[in-house]
CSV table of C-alpha atoms and ligand atoms in Angstrom, one decimal:
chain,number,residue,atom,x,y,z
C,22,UNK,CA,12.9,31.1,-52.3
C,23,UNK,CA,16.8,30.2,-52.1
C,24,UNK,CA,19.4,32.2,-50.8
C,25,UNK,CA,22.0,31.8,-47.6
C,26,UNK,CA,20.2,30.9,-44.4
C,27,UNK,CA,21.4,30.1,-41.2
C,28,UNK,CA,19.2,28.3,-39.0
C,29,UNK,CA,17.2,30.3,-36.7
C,30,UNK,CA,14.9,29.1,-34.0
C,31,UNK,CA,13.4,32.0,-34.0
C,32,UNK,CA,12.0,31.1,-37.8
C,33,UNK,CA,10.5,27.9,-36.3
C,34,UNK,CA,8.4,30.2,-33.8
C,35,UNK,CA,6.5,32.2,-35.4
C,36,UNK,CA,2.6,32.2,-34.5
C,37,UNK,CA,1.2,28.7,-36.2
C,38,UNK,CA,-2.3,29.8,-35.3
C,39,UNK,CA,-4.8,31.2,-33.3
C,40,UNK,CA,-5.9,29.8,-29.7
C,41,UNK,CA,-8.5,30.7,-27.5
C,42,UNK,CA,-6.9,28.0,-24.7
C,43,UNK,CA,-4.1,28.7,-22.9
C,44,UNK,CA,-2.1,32.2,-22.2
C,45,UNK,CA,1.3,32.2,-21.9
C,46,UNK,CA,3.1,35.7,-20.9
C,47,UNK,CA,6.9,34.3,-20.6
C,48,UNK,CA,8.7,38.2,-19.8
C,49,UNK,CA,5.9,38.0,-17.0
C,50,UNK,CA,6.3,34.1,-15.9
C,51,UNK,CA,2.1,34.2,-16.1
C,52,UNK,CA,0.5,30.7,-17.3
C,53,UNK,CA,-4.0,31.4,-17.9
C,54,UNK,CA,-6.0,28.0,-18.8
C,55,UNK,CA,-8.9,29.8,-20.7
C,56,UNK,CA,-8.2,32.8,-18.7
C,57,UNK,CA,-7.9,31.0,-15.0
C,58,UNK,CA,-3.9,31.5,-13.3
C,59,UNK,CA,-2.6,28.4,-13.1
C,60,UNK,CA,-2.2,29.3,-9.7
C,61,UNK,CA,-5.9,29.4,-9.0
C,62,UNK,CA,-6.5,25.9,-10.8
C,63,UNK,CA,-4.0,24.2,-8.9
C,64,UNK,CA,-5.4,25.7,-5.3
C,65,UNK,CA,-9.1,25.4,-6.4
C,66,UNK,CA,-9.5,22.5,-8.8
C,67,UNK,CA,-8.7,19.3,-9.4
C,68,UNK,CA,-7.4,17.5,-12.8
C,69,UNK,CA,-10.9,16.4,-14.4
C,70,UNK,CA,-12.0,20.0,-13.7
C,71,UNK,CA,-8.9,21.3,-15.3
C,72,UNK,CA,-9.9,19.1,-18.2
C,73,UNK,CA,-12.9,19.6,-19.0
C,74,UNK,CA,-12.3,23.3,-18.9
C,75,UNK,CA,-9.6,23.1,-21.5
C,76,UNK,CA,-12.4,20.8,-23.4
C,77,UNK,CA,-15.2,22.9,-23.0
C,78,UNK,CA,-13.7,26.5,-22.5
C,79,UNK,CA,-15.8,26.8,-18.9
C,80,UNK,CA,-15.5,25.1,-15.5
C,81,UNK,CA,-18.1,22.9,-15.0
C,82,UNK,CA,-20.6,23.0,-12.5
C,83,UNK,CA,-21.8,20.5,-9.8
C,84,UNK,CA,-24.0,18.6,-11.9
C,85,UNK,CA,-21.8,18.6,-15.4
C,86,UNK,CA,-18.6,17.4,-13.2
C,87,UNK,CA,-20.6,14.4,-11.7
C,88,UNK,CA,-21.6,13.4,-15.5
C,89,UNK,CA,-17.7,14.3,-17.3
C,90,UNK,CA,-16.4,12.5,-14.3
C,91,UNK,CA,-18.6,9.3,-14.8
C,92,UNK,CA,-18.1,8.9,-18.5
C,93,UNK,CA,-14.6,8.6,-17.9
C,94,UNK,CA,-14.7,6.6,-15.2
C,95,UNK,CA,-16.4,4.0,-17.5
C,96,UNK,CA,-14.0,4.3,-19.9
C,97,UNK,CA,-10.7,3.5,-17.8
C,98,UNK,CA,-10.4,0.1,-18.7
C,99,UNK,CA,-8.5,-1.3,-22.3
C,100,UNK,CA,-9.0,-3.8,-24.5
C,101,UNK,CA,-7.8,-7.2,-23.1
C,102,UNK,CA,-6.4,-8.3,-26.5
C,103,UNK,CA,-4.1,-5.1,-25.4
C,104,UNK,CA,-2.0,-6.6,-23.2
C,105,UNK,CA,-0.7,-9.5,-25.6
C,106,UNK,CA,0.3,-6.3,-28.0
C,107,UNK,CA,2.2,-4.9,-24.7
C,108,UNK,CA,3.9,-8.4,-24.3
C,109,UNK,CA,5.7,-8.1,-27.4
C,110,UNK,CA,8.0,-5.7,-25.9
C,111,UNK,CA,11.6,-6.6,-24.1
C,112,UNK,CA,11.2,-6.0,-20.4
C,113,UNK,CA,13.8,-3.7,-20.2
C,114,UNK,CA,12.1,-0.9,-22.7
C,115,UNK,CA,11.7,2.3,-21.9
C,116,UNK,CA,8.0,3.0,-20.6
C,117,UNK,CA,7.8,5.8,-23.4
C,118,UNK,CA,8.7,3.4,-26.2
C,119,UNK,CA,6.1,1.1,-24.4
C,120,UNK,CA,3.5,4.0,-24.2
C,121,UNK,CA,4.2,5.3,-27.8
C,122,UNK,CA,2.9,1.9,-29.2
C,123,UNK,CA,0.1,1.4,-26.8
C,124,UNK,CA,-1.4,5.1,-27.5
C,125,UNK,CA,-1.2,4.4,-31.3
C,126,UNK,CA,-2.5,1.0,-31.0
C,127,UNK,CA,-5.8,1.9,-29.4
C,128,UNK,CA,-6.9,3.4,-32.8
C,129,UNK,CA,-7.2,-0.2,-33.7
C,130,UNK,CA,-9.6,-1.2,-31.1
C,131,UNK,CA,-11.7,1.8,-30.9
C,132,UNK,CA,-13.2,2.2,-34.1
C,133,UNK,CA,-16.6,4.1,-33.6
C,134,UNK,CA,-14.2,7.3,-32.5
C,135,UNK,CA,-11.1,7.1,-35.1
C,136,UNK,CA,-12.8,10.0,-38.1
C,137,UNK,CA,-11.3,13.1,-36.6
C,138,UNK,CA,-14.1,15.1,-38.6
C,139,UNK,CA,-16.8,13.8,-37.1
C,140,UNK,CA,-17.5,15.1,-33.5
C,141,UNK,CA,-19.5,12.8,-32.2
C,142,UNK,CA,-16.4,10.3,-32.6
C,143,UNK,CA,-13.5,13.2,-31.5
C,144,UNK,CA,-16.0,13.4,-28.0
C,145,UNK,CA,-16.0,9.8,-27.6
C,146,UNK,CA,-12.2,9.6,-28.5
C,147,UNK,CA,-11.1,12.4,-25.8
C,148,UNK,CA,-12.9,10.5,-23.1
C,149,UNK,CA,-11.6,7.1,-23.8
C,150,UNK,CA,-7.8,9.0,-23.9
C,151,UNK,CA,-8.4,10.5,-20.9
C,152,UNK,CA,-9.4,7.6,-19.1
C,153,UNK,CA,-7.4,4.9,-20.8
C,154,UNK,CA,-3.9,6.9,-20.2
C,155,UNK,CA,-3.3,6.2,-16.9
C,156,UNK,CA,-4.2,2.3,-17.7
C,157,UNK,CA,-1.8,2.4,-20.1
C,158,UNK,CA,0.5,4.0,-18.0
C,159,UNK,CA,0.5,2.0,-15.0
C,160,UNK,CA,0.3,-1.1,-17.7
C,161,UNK,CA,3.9,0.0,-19.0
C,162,UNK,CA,5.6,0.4,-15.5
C,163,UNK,CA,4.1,-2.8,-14.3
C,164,UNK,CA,5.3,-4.7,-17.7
C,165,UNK,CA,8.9,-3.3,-17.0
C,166,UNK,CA,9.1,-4.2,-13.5
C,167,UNK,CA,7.7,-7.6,-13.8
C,168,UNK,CA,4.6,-7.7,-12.1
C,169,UNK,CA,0.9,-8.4,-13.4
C,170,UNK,CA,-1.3,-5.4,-14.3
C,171,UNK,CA,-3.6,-4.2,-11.7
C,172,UNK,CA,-7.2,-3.7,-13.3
C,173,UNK,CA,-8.7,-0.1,-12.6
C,174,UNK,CA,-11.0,0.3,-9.3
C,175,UNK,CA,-13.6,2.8,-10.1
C,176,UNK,CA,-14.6,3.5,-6.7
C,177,UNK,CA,-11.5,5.3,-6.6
C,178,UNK,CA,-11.0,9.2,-7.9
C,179,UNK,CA,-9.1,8.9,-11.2
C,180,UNK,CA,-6.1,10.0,-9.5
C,181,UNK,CA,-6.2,7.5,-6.6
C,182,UNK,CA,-7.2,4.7,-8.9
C,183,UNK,CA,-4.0,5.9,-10.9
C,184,UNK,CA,-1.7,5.2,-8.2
C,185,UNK,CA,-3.4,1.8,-6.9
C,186,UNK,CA,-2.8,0.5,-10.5
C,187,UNK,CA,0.7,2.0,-10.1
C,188,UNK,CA,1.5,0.3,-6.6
C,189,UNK,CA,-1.0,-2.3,-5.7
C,190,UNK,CA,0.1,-5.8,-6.6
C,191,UNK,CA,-1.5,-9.4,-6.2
C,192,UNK,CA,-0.4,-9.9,-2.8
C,193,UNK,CA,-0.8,-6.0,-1.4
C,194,UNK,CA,-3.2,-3.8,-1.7
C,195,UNK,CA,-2.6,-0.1,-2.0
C,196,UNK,CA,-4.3,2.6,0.2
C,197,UNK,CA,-4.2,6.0,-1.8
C,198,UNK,CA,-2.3,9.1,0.7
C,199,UNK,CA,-4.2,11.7,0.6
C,200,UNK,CA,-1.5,14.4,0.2
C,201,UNK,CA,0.8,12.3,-1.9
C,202,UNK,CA,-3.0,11.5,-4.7
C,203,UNK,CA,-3.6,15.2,-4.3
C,204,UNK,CA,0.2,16.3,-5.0
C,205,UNK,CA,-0.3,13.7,-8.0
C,206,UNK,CA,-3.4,15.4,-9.4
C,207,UNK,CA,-1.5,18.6,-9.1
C,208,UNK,CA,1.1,17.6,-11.0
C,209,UNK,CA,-1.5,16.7,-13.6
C,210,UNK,CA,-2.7,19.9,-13.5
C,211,UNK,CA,0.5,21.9,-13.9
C,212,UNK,CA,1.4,19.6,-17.0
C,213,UNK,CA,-2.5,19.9,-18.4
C,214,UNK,CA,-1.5,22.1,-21.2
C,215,UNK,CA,0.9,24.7,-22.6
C,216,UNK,CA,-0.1,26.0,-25.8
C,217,UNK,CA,2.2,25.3,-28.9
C,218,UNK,CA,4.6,23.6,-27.7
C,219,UNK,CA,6.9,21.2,-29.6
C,220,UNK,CA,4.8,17.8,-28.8
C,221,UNK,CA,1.5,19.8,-29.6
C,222,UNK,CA,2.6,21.4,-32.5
C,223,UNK,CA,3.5,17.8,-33.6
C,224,UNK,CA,-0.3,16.0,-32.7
C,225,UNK,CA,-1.6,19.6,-34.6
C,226,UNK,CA,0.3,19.0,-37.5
C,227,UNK,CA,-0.2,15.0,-37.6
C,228,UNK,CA,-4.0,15.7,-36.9
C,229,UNK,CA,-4.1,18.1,-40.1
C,230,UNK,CA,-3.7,15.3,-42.4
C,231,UNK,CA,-7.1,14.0,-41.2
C,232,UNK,CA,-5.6,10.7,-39.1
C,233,UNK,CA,-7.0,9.3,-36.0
C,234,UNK,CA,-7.0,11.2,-32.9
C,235,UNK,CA,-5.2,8.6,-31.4
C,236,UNK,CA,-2.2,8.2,-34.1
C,237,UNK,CA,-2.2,12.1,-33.7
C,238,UNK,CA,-1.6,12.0,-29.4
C,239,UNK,CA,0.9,8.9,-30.2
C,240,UNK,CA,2.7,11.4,-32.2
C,241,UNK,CA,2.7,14.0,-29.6
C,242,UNK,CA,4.1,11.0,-27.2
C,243,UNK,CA,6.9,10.4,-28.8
C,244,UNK,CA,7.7,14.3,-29.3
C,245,UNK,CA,7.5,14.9,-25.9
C,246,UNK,CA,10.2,12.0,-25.1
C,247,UNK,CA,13.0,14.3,-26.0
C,248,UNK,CA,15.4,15.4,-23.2
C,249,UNK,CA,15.0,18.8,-24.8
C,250,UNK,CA,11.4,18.9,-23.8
C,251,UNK,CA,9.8,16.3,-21.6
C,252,UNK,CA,12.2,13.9,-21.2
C,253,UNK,CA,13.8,17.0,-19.2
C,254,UNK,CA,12.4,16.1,-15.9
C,255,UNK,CA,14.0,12.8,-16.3
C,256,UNK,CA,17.1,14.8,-17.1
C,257,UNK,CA,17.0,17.0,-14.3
C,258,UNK,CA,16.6,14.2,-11.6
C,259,UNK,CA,19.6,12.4,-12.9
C,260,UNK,CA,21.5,15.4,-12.7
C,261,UNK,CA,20.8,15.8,-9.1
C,262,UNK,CA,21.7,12.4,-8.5
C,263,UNK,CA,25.1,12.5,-10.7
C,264,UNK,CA,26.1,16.0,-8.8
C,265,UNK,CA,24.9,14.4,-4.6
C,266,UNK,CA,26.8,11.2,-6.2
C,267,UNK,CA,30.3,13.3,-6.7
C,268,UNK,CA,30.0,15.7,-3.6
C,269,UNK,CA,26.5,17.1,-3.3
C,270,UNK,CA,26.2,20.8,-2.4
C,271,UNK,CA,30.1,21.3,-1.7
C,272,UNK,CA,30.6,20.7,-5.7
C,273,UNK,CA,27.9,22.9,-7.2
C,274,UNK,CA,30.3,24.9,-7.9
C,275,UNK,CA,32.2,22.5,-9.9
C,276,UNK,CA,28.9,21.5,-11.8
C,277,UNK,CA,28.2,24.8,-12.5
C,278,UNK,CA,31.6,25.8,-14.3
C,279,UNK,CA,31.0,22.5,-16.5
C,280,UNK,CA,27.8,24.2,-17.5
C,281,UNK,CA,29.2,27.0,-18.1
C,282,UNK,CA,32.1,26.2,-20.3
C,283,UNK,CA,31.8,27.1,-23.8
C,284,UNK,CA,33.4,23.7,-24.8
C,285,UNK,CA,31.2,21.7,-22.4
C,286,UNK,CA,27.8,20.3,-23.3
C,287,UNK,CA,26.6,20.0,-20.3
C,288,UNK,CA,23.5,22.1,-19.1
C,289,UNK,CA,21.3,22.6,-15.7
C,290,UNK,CA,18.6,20.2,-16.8
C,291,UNK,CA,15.2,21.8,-15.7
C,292,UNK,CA,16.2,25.0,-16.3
C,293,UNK,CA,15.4,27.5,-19.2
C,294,UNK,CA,12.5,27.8,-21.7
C,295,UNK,CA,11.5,28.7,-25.2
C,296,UNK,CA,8.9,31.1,-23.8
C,297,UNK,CA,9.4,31.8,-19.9
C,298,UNK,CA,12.3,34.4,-20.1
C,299,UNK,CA,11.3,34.7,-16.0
C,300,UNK,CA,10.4,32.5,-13.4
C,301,UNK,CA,8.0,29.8,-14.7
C,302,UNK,CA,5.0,29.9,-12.7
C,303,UNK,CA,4.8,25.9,-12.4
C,304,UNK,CA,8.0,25.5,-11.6
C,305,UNK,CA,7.4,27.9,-8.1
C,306,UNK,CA,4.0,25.4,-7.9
C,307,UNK,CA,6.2,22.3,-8.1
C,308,UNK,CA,8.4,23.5,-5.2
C,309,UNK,CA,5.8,24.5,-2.8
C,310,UNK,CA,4.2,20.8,-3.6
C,311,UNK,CA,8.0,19.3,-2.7
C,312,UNK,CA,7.8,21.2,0.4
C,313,UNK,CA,4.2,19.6,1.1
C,314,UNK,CA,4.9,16.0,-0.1
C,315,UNK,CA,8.4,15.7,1.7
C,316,UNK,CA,7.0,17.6,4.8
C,317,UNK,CA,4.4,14.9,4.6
C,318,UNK,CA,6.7,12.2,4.5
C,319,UNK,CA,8.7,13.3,6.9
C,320,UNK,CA,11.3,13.9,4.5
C,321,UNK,CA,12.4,17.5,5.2
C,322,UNK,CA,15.8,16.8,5.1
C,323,UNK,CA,16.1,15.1,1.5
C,324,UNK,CA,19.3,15.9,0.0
C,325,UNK,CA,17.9,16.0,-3.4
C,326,UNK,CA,15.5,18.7,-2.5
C,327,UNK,CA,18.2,21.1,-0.3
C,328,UNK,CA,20.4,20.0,-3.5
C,329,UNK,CA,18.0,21.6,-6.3
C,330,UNK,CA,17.2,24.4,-4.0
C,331,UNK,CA,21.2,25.4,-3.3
C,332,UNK,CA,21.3,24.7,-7.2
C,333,UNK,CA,19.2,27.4,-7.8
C,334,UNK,CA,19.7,29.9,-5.6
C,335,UNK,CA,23.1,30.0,-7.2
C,336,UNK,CA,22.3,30.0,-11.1
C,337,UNK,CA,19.5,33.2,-9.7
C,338,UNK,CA,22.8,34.8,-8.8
C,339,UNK,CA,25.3,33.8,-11.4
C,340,UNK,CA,25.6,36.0,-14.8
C,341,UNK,CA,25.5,33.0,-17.0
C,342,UNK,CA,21.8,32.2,-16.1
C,343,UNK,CA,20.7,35.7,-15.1
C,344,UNK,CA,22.4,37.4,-18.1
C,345,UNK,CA,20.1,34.3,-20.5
C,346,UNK,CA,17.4,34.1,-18.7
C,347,UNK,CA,17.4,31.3,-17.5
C,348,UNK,CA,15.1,30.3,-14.6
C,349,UNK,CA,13.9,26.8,-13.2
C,350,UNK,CA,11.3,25.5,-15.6
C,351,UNK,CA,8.3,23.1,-14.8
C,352,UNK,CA,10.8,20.1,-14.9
C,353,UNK,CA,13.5,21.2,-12.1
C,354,UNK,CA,10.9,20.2,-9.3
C,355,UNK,CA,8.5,17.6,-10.6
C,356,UNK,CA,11.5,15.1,-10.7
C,357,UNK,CA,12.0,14.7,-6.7
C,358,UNK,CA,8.0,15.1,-5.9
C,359,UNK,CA,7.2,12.3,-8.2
C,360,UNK,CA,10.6,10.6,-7.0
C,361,UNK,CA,9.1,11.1,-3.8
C,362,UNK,CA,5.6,9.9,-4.4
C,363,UNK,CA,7.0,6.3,-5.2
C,364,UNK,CA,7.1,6.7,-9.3
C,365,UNK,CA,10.6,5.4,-10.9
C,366,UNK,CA,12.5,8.3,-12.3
C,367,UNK,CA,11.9,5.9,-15.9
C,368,UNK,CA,8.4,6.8,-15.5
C,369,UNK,CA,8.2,10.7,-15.0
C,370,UNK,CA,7.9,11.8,-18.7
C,371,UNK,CA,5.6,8.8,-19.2
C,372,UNK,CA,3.1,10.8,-16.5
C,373,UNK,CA,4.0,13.9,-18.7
C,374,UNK,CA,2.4,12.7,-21.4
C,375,UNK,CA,-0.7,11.8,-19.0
C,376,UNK,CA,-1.1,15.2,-18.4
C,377,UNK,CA,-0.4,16.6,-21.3
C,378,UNK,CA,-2.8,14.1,-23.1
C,379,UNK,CA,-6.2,16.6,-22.6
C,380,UNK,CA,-3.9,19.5,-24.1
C,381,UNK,CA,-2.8,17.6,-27.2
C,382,UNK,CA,-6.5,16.4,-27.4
C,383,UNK,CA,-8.1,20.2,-27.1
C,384,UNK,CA,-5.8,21.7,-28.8
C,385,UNK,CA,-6.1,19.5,-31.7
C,386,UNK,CA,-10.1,19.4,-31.4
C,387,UNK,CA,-9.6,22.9,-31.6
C,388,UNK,CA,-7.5,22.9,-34.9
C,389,UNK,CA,-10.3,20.7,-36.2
C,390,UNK,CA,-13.4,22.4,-35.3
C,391,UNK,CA,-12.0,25.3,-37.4
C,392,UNK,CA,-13.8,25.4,-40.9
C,393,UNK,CA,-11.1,27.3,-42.5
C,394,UNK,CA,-8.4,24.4,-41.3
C,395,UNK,CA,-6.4,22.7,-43.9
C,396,UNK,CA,-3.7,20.0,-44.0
C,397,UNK,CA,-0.2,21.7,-42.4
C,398,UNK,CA,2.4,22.5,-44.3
C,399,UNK,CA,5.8,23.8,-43.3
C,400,UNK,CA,7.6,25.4,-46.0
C,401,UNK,CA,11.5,26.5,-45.9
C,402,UNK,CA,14.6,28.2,-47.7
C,403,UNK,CA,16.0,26.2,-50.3
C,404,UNK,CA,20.3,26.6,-49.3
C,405,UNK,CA,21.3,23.8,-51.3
C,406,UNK,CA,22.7,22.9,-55.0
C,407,UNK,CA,22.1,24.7,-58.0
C,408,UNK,CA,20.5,22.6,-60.7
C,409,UNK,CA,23.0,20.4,-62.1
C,410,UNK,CA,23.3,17.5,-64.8
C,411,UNK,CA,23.9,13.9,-63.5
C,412,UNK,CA,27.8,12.9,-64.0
C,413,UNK,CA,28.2,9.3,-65.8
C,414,UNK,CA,29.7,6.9,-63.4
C,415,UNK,CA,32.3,6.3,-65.5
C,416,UNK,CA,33.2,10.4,-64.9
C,417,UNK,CA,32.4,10.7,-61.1
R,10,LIG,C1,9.5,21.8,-21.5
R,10,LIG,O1,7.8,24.8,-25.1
R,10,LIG,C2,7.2,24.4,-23.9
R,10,LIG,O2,6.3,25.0,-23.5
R,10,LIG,C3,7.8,23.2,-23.3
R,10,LIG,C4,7.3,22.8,-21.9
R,10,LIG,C5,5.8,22.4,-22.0
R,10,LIG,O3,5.2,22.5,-20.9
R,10,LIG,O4,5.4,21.8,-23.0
R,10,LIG,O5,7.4,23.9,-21.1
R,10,LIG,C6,8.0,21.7,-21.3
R,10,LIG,O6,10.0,21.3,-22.5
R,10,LIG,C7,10.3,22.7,-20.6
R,10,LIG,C8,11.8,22.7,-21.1
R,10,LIG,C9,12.5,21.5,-20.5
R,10,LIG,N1,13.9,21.4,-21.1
R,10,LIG,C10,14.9,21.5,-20.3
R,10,LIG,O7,14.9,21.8,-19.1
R,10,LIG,C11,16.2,21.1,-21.0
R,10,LIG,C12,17.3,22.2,-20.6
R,10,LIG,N2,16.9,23.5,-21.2
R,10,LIG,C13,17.5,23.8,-22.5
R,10,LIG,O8,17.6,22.7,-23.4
R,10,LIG,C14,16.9,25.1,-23.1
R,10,LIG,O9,16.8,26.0,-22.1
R,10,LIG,C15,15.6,25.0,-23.9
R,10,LIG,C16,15.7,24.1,-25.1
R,10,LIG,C17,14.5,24.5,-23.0
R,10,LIG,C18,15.3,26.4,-24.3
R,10,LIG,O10,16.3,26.8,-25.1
R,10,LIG,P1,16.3,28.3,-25.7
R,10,LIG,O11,15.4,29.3,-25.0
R,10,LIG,O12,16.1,28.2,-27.2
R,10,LIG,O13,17.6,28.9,-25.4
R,10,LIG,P2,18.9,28.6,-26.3
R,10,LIG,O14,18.9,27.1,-26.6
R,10,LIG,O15,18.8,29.6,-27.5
R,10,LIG,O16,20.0,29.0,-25.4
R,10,LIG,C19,20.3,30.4,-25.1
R,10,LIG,C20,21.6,30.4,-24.3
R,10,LIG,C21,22.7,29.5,-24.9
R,10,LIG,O17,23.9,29.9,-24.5
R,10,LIG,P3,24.8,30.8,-25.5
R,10,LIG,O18,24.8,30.1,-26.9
R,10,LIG,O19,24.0,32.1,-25.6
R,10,LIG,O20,26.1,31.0,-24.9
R,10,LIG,O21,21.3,29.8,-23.0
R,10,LIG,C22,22.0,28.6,-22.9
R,10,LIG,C23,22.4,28.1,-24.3
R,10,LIG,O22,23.6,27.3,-24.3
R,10,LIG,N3,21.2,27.6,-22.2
R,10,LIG,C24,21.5,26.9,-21.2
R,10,LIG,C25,20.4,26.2,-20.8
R,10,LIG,N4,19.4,26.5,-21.6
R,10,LIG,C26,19.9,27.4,-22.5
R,10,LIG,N5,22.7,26.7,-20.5
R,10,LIG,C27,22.7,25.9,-19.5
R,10,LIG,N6,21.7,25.1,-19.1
R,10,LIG,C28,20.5,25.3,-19.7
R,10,LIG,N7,19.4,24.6,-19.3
């Protein structure tokens, strides 16, 4: 087709498929994993639950948690050789460049789970992403920071053994907090899945061509880098630090009539959504786990916290927001938990993509165990020259 077309985002939403995983109902601010509230999952379950449900379509029992859990656990550790591949980076890169190459590199270590059509290989693959992401993870931070990786300790729950590899070093060992491991694992949860979202859309449409499961999730990892998407909660933190930098809560008001000038780029980082046109249900999650961490921490008082909460109490009020819907998203919150948990602002969209890693993988399984799937193909409106015959150089 050709004719005049504007560019509407609207054109790039329309449904891409069908999905039995996750329910999103954005008028009603409602979030279901395979039917379950997100609000149930985070009270009731932990992140390995979470992901085998959006593997499997069920929660697992007693006995089928104890195996899922175990075959991870065997798989959290990477390929040695990996770390001489991690060493070609500058110190100072960003831990998603770093992350980006690690997740596509492991296709070339893992070879008995690379064919995407075969199942028994997409099982095996799905584990070893699971389990080898926070490795990798915690690999990139301690690269960037200068310090030696720590190997994973599989006594440890996957989220515990998460953080020791993020804050043990040579000379100090690292005992696992309770509230801050299970705020962790809840922020693992919250980020699990969100059905077709930009970065998934991408690791559907890069799976589709038949590549390796994990070429398809680096794909998704470097989608989700984007400020616009999960690079937001990066964003948003840096924002509350710019605003309690210049004044703090006496110059919201300021911030907020930069965001609201028509000439002004600047926008309320954490806030708004492509879907959620009310509250988003992680987002109220995120806060009440702030209130827990901080509480924990003795940290009731943190600026940052009274800061994003004064922030939006006022956009809830103002015109602007109300009149475009715009409510906090999952992103406004998760910046000052993990900020408080101990993990470097650099690092939030990094454990993002952790989380986000059994989505991409079930959602892409998904696309795959479909019979009728075939290779994506995006088509569009042609708006641009008529056909025309080339000009001699001697005429142009
Ligand atoms: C994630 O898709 C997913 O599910 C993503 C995600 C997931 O789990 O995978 O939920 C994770 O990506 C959450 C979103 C994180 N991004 C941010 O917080 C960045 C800031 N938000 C904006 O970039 C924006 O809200 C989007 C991109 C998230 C959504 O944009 P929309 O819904 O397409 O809205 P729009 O761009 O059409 O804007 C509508 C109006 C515009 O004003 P007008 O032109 O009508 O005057 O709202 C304004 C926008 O300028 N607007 C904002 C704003 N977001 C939209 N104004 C100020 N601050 C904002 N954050």
């Amino acid at each position: 087709q050709t004719g005049k077309f504007t560019y509407d985002p609207g054109f790039l939403s329309t449904a891409s498929c069908n999905s039995t995983i996750t329910y999103i109902d954005g008028d009603k601010g409602e979030l279901l994993y395979r039917g379950y509230p997100i609000e149930q999952l985070a009270t009731n379950c932990d992140f390995l639950e979470t992901c085998y449900l959006l593997l499997k379509g069920e929660l697992p029992n007693a006995a089928q948690k104890q195996d899922f859990v175990g075959r991870v656990t065997n798989h959290t550790m990477v390929n040695e050789q990996m770390q001489f591949f991690l060493r070609g980076f500058r110190r100072d890169a960003h831990p998603m460049a770093v992350l980006t190459g690690l997740v596509g590199a492991l296709s070339a270590f893992y070879h008995d789970s690379t064919d995407i059509n075969n199942p028994q290989h997409r099982e095996i693959a799905a584990i070893r992403l699971i389990a080898k992401l926070p490795t990798l993870v915690a690999m990139a931070y301690k690269y960037t920071v200068g310090q030696p990786y720590v190997y994973p300790k599989n006594d440890l729950g996957y989220t515990a053994n998460f953080m020791r590899m993020m804050f043990a070093t040579p000379c100090e060992e690292y005992v696992p907090n309770e509230v801050l491991v299970r705020a962790m694992d809840r922020i693992f949860i919250l980020h699990a899945d969100h059905e077709q979202n930009a970065s998934t859309s991408t690791v559907r449409l890069c799976g589709s061509s038949g590549t390796n499961p994990f070429a398809a999730i680096a794909a998704g990892v470097a989608c989700l880098w984007g400020p616009a998407h999960g690079g937001a909660n990066e964003a948003a933190l840096n924002m509350l630090e710019d605003i309690q930098r210049n004044g703090g809560v006496e110059k919201i008001g300021e911030f907020i009539k930069q965001v609201k000038d028509k000439n002004s780029s600047v926008k309320l980082m954490g806030f708004g959504h492509r879907v959620y046109k009310n509250y988003d249900p992680r987002a109220k999650l995120m806060r009440e786990t702030c209130h827990e961490v901080l509480n924990a921490l003795g940290l009731h008082d943190d600026p940052l916290f009274k800061l994003a909460m004064a922030l939006e109490k006022i956009a809830l009020e103002d015109d602007y927001f109300v009149s475009r819907k715009l409510y906090p998203n999952v992103d406004f919150y998760s910046g000052i938990v993990q900020r408080a948990v101990g993990i470097p602002v650099s690092l939030f969209t990094a454990i993002f993509a952790l989380a986000r890693t059994v989505g991409w993988i079930a959602q892409l399984n998904e696309m795959i165990g479909d019979p009728e799937y075939k290779i994506g193909r995006p088509r569009q409106l042609f708006v641009g020259s008529e056909r025309r015959d080339v000009t001699p150089m001697a005429q142009r």
